[in-house]
PDB file of C-alpha atoms in Angstrom:
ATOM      1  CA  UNK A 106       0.000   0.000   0.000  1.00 61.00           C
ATOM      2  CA  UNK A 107       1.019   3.179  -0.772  1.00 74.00           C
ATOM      3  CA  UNK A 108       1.488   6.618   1.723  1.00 80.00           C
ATOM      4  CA  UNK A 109      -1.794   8.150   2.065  1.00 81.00           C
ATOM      5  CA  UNK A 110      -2.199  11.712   0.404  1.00 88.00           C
ATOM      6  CA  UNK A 111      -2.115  14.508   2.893  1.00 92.00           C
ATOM      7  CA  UNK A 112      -5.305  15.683   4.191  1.00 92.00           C
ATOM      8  CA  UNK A 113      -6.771  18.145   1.960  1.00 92.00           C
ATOM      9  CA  UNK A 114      -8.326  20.006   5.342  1.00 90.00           C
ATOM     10  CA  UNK A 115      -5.201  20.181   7.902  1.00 93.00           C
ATOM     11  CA  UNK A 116      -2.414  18.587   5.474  1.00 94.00           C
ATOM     12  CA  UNK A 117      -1.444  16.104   8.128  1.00 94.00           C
ATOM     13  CA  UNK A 118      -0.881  12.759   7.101  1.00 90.00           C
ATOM     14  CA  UNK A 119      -3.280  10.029   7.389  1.00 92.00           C
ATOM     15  CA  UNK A 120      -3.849   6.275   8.674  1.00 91.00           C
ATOM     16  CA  UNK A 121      -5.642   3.781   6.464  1.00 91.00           C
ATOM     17  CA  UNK A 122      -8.737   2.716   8.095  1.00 89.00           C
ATOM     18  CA  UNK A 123     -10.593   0.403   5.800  1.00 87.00           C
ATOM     19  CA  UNK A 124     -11.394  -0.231   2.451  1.00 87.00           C
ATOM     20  CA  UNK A 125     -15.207   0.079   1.254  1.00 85.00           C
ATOM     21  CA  UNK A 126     -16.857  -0.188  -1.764  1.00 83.00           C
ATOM     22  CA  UNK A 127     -20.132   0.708  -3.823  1.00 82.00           C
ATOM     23  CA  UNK A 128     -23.420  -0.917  -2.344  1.00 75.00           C
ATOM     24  CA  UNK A 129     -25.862   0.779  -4.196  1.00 72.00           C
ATOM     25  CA  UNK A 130     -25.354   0.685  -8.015  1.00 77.00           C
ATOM     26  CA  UNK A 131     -22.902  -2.499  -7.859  1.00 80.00           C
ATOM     27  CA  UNK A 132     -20.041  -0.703  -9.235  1.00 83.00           C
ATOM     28  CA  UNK A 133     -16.807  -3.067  -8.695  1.00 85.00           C
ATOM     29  CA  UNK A 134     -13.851  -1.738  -6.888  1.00 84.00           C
ATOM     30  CA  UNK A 135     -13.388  -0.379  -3.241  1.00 84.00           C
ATOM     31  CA  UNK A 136     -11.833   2.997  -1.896  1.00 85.00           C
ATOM     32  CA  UNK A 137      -9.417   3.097   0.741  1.00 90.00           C
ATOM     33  CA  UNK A 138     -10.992   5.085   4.048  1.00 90.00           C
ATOM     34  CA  UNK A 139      -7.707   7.066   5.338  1.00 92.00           C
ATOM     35  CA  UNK A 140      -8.547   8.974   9.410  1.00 90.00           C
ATOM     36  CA  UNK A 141      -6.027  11.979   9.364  1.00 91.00           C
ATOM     37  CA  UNK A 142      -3.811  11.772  12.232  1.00 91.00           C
ATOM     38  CA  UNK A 143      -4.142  16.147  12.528  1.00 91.00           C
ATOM     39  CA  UNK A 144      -7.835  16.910  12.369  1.00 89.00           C
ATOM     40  CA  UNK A 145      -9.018  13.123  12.403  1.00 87.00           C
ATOM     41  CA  UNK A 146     -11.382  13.671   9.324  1.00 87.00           C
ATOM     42  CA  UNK A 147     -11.976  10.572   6.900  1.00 87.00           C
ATOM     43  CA  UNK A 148     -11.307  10.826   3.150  1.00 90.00           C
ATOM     44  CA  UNK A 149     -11.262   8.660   0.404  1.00 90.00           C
ATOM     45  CA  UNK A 150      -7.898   7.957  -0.946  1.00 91.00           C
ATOM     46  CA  UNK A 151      -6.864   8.351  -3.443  1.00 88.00           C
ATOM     47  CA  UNK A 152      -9.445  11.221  -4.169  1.00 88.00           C
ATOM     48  CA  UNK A 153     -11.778  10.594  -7.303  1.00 87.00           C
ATOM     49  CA  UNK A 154     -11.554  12.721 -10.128  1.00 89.00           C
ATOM     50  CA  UNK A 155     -14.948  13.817 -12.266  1.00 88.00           C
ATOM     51  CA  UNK A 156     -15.151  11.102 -14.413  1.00 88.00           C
ATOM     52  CA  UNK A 157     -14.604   8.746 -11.768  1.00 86.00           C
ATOM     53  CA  UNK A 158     -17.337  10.294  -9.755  1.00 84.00           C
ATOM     54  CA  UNK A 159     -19.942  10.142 -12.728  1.00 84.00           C
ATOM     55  CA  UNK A 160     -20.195   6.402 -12.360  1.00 84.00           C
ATOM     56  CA  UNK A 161     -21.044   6.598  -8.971  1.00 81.00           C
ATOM     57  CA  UNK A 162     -23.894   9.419  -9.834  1.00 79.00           C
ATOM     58  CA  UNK A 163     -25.147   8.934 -12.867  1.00 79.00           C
ATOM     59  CA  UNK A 164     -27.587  11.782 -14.117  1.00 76.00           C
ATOM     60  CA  UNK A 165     -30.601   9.484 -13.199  1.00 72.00           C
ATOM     61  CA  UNK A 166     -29.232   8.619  -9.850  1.00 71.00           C
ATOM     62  CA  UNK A 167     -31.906   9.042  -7.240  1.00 64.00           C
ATOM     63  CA  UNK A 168     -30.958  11.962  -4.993  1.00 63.00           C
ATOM     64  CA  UNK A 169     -30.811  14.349  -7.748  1.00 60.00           C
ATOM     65  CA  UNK A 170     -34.719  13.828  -8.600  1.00 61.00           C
ATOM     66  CA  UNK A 171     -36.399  13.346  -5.560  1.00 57.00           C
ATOM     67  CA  UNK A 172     -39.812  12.365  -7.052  1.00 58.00           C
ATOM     68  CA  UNK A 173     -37.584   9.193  -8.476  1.00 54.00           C
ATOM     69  CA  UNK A 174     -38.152   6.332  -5.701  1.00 58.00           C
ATOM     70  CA  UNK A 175     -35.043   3.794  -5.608  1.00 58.00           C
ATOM     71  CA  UNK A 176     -37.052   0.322  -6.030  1.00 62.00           C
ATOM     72  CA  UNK A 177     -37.716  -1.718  -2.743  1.00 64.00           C
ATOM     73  CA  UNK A 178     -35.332  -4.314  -4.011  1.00 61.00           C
ATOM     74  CA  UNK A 179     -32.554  -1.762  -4.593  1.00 61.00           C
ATOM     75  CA  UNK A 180     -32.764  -0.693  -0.886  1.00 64.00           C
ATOM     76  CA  UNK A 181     -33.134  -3.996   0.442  1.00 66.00           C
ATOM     77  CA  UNK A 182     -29.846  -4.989  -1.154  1.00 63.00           C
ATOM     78  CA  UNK A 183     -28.064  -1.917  -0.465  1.00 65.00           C
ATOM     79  CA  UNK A 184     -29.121  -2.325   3.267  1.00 68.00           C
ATOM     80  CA  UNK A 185     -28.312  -6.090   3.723  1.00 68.00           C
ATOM     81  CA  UNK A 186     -24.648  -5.322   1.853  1.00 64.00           C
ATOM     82  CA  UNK A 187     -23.746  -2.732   4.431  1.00 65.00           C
ATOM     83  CA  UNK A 188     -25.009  -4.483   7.518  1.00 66.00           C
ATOM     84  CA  UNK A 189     -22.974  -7.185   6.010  1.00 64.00           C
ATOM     85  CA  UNK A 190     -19.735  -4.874   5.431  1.00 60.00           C
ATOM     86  CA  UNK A 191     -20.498  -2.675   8.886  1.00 59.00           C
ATOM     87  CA  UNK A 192     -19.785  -6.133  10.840  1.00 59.00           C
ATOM     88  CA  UNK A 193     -16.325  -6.047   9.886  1.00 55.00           C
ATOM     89  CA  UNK A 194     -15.854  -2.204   9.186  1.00 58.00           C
ATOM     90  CA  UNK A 195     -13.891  -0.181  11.871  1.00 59.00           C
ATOM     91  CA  UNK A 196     -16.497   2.226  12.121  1.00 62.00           C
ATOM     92  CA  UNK A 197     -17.204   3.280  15.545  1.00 64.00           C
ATOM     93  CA  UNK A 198     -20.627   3.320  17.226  1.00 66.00           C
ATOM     94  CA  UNK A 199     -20.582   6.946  18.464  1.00 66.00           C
ATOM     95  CA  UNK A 200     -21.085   7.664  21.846  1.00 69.00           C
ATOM     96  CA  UNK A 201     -24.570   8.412  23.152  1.00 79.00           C
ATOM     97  CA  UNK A 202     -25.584  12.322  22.421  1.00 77.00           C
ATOM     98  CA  UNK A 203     -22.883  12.112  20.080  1.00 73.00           C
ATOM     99  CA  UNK A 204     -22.465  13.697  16.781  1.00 72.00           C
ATOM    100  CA  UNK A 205     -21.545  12.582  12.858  1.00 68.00           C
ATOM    101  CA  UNK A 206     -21.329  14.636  10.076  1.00 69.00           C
ATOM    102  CA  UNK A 207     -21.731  12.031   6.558  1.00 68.00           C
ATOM    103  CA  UNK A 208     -20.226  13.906   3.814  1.00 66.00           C
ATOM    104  CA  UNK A 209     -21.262  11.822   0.340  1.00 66.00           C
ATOM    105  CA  UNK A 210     -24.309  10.116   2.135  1.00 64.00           C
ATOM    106  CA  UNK A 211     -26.973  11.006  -0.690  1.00 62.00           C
ATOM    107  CA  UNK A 212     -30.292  11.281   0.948  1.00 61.00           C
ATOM    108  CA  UNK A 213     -28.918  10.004   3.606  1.00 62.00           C
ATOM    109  CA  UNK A 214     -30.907   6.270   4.202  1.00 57.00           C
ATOM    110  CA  UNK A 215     -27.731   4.810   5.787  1.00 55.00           C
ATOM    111  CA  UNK A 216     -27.428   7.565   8.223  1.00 58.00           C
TER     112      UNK A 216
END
């Protein structure tokens, strides 16, 4: 594995936390989840470019038309793939009262 990029907030360096991967449209690949070790935000490394992000939102992707309904089968999948991937994710439960800020979460289901 490669050094992490800086962090584009602080400019520390970063740890890798996990890899993760598309659960919604299917898309194959995974992105590397890097915590900096400065201002402990998570990015994606390494960072996608346009094009790469166009496969991931396509102009008929759901959140951009919000009268477009994702079918029931399309959530059901997407939700049994991440309870599937949170078991052995390192994401942390937060702490009761606590607070998360999901940058990239699209309407926001998961959160």
């Amino acid at each position: 594995m490669t050094e992490p990029r800086p962090c584009d907030l602080c400019g520390s360096t970063g740890d890798f936390l996990f890899s993760a991967k598309d659960f919604w449209l299917g898309i194959p690949g995974g992105f590397s989840i890097i915590c900096c070790s400065g201002c402990h935000v998570w990015y994606v490394d390494p960072k996608p470019d346009a094009a790469e992000l166009s496969r991931y939102y396509p102009v008929n992707y759901y959140s951009f038309n919000p009268r477009i309904e994702p079918k029931a089968s399309q959530r059901k999948l997407a939700s049994r793939r991440f309870r599937e991937w949170r078991k052995f994710s390192r994401i942390p439960t937060p702490p009761a009262g606590g607070r998360a800020l999901d940058l990239g979460c699209g309407i926001g289901n998961f959160l």
